[in-house]
mmCIF file with all atom_site columns, C-alpha atoms in Angstrom:
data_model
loop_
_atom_site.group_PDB
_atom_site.id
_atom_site.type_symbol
_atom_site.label_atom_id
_atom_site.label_alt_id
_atom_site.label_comp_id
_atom_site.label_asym_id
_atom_site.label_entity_id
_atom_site.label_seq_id
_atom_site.pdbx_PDB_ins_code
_atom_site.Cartn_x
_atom_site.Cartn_y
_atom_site.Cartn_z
_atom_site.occupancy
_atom_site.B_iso_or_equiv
_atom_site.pdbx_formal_charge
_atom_site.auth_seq_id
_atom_site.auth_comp_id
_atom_site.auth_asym_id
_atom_site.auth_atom_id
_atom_site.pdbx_PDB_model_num
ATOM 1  C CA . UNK A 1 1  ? -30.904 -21.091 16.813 1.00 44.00 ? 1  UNK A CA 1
ATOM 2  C CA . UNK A 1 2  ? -27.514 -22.936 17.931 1.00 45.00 ? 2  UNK A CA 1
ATOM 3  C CA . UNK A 1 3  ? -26.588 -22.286 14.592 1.00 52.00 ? 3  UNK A CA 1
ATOM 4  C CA . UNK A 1 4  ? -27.032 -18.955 14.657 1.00 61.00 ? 4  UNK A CA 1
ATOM 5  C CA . UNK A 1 5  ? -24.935 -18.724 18.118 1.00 60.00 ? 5  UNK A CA 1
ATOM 6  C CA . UNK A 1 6  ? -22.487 -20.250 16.741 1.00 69.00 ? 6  UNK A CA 1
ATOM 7  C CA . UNK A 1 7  ? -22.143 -18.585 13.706 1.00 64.00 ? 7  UNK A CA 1
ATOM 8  C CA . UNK A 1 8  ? -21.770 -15.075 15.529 1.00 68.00 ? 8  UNK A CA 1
ATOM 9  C CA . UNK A 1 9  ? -19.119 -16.306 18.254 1.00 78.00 ? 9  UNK A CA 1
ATOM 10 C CA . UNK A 1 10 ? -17.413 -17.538 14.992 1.00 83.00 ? 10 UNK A CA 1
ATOM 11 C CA . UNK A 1 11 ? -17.607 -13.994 14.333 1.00 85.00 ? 11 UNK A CA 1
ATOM 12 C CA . UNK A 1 12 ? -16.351 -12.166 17.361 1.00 86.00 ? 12 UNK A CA 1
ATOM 13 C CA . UNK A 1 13 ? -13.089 -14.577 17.496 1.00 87.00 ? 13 UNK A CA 1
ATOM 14 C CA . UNK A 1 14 ? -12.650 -13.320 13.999 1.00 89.00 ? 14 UNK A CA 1
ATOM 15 C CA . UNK A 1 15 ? -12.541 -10.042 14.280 1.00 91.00 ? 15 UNK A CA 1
ATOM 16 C CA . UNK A 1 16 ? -10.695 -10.774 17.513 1.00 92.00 ? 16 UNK A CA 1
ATOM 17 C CA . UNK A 1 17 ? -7.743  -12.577 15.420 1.00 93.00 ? 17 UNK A CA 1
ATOM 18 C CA . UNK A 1 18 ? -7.801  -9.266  12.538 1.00 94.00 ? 18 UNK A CA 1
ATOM 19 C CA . UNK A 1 19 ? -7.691  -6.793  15.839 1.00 94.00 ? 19 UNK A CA 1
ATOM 20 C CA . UNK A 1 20 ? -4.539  -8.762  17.543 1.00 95.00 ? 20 UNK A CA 1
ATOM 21 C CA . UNK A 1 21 ? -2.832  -9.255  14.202 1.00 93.00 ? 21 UNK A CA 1
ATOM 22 C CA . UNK A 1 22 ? -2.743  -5.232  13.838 1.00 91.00 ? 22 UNK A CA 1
ATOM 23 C CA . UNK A 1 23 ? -1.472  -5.121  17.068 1.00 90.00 ? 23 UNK A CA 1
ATOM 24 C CA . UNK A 1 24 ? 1.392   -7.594  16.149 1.00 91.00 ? 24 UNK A CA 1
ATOM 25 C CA . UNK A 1 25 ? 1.907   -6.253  13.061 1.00 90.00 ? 25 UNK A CA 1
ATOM 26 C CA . UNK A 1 26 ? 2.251   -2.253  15.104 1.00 87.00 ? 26 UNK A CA 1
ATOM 27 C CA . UNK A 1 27 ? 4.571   -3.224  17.610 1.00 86.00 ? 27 UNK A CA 1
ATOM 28 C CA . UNK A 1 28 ? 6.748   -5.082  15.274 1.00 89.00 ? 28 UNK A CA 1
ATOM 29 C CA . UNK A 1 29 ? 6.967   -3.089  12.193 1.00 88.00 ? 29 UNK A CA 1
ATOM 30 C CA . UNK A 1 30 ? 5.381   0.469   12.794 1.00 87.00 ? 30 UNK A CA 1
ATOM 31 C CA . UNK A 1 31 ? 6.841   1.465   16.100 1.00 88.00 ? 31 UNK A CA 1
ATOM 32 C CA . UNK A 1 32 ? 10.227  0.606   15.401 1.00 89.00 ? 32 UNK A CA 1
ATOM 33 C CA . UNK A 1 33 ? 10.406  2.148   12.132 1.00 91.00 ? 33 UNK A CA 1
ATOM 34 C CA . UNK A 1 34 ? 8.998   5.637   13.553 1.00 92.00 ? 34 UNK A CA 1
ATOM 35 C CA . UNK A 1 35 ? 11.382  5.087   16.241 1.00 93.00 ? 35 UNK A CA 1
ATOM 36 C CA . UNK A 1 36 ? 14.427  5.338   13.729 1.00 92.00 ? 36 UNK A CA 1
ATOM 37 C CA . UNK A 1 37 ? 12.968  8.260   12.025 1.00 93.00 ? 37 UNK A CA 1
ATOM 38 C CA . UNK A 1 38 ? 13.239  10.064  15.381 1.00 94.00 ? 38 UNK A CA 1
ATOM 39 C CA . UNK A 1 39 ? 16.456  8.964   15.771 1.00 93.00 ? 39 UNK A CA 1
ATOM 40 C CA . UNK A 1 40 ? 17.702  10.012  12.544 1.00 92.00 ? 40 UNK A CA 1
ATOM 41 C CA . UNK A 1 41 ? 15.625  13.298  13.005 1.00 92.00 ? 41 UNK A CA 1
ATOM 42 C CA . UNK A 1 42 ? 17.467  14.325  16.315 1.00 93.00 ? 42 UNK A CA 1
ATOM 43 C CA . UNK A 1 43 ? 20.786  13.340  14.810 1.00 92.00 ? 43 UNK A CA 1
ATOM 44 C CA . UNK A 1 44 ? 20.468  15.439  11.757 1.00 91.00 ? 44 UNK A CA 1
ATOM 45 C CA . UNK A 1 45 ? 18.881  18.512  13.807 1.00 91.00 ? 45 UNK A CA 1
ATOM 46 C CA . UNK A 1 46 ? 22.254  18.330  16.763 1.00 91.00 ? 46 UNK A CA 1
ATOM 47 C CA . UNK A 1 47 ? 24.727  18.599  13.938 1.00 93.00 ? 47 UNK A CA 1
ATOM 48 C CA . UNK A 1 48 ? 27.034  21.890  14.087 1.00 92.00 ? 48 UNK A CA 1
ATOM 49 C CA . UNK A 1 49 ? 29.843  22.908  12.154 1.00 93.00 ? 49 UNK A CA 1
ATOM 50 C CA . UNK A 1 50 ? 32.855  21.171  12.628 1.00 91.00 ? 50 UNK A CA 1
ATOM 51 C CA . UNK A 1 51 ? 31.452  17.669  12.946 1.00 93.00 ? 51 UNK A CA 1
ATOM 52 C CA . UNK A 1 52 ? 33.060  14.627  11.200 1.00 94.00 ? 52 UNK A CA 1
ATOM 53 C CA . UNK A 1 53 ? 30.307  12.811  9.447  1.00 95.00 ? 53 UNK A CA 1
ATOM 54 C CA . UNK A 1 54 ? 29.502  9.861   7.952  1.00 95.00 ? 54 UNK A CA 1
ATOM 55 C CA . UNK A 1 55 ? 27.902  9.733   4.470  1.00 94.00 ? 55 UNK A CA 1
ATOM 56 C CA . UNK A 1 56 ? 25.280  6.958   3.027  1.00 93.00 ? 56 UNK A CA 1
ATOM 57 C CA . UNK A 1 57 ? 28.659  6.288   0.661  1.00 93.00 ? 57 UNK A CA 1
ATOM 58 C CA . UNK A 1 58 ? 30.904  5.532   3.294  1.00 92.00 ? 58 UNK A CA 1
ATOM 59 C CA . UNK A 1 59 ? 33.264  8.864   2.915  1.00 92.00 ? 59 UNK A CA 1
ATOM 60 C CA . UNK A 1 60 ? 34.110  10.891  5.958  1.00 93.00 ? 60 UNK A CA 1
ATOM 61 C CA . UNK A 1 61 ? 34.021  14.439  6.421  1.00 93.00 ? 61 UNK A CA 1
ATOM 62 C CA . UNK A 1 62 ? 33.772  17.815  8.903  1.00 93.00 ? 62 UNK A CA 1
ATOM 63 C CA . UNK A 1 63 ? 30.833  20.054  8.080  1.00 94.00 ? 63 UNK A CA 1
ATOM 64 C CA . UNK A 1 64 ? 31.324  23.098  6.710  1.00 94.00 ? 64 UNK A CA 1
ATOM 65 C CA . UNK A 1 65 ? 28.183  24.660  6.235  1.00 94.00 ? 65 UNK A CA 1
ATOM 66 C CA . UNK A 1 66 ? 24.463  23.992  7.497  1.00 94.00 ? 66 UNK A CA 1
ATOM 67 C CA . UNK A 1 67 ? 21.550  25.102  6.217  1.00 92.00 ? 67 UNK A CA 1
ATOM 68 C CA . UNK A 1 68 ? 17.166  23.970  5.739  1.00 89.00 ? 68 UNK A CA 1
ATOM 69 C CA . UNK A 1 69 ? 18.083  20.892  3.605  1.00 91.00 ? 69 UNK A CA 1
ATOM 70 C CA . UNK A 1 70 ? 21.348  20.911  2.693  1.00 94.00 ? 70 UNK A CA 1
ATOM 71 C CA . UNK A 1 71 ? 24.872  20.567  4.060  1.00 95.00 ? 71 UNK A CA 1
ATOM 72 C CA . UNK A 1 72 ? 28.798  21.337  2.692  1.00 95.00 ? 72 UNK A CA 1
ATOM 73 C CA . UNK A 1 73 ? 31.304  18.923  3.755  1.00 95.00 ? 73 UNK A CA 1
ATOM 74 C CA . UNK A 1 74 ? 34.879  19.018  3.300  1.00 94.00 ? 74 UNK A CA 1
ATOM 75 C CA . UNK A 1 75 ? 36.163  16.123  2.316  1.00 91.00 ? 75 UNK A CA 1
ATOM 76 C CA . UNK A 1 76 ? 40.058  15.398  2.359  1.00 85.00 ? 76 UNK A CA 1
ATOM 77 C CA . UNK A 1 77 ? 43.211  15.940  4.486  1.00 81.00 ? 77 UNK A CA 1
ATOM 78 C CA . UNK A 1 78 ? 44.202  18.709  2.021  1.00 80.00 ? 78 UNK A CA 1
ATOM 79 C CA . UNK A 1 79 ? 40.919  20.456  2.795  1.00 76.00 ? 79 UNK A CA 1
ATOM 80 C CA . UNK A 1 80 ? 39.973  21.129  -1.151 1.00 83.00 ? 80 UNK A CA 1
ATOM 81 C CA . UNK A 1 81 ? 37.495  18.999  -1.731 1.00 90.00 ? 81 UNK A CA 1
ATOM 82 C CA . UNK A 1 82 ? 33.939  20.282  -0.683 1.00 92.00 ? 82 UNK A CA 1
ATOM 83 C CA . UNK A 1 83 ? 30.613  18.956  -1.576 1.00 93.00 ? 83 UNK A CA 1
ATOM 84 C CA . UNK A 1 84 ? 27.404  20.106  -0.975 1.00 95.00 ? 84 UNK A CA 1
ATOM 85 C CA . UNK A 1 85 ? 24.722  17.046  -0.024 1.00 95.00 ? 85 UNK A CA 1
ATOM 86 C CA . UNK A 1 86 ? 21.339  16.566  0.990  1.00 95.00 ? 86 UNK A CA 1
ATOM 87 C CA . UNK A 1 87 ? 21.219  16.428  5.008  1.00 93.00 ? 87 UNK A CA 1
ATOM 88 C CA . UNK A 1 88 ? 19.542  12.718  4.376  1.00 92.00 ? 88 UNK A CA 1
ATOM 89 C CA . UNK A 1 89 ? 22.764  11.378  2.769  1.00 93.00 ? 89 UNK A CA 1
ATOM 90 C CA . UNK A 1 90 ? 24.491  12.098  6.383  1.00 94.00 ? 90 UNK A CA 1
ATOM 91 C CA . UNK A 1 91 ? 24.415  8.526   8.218  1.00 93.00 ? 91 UNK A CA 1
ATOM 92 C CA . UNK A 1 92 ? 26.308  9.144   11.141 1.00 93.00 ? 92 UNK A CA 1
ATOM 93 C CA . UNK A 1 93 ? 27.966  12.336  13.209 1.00 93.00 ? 93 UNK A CA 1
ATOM 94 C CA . UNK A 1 94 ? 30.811  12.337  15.597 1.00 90.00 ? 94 UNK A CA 1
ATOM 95 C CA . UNK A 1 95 ? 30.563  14.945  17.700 1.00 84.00 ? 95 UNK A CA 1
ATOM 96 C CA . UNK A 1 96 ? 34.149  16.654  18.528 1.00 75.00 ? 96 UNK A CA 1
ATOM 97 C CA . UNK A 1 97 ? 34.965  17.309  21.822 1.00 65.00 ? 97 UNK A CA 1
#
């Protein structure tokens, strides 16, 4: 019967250890990540024409154009070059004021 007991309580602080190891593992990789996302989300949803972004490739630009999925950004100081890009390739915006 102590064996039993014991066996069980073995048990409980188990299942104890797997429960507060999800909770580690949620607050430390989960939640931020989803954080980001919203982040990135309400970045990508303020931008308006005009605004000098960032790419993922480093190059800056103004937008040109905004539409669903897809933006045009002129690239340049000659204002010739313009490339439409994927909204996710945008890593930063600078609003102007």
């Amino acid at each position: 019967m102590l064996m039993t007991a014991n066996a069980a309580s073995s048990t409980y602080v188990l299942i104890l250890w797997i429960v507060l190891f999800g909770g580690v593992m949620y607050f430390t990789m989960y939640r931020p990540q989803k954080k980001e996302q919203k982040r990135v989300a309400a970045m990508l949803s303020s931008m308006e024409v005009g605004d000098v972004v960032v790419t993922t490739s480093g190059f800056y630009g103004v937008l040109i154009d905004i539409t669903d999925d897809d933006v045009i950004v002129e690239f340049g100081s000659n204002r010739n070059c313009r490339i439409p890009m994927k909204k996710a390739a945008i890593q930063q915006v600078e609003k102007q004021d």
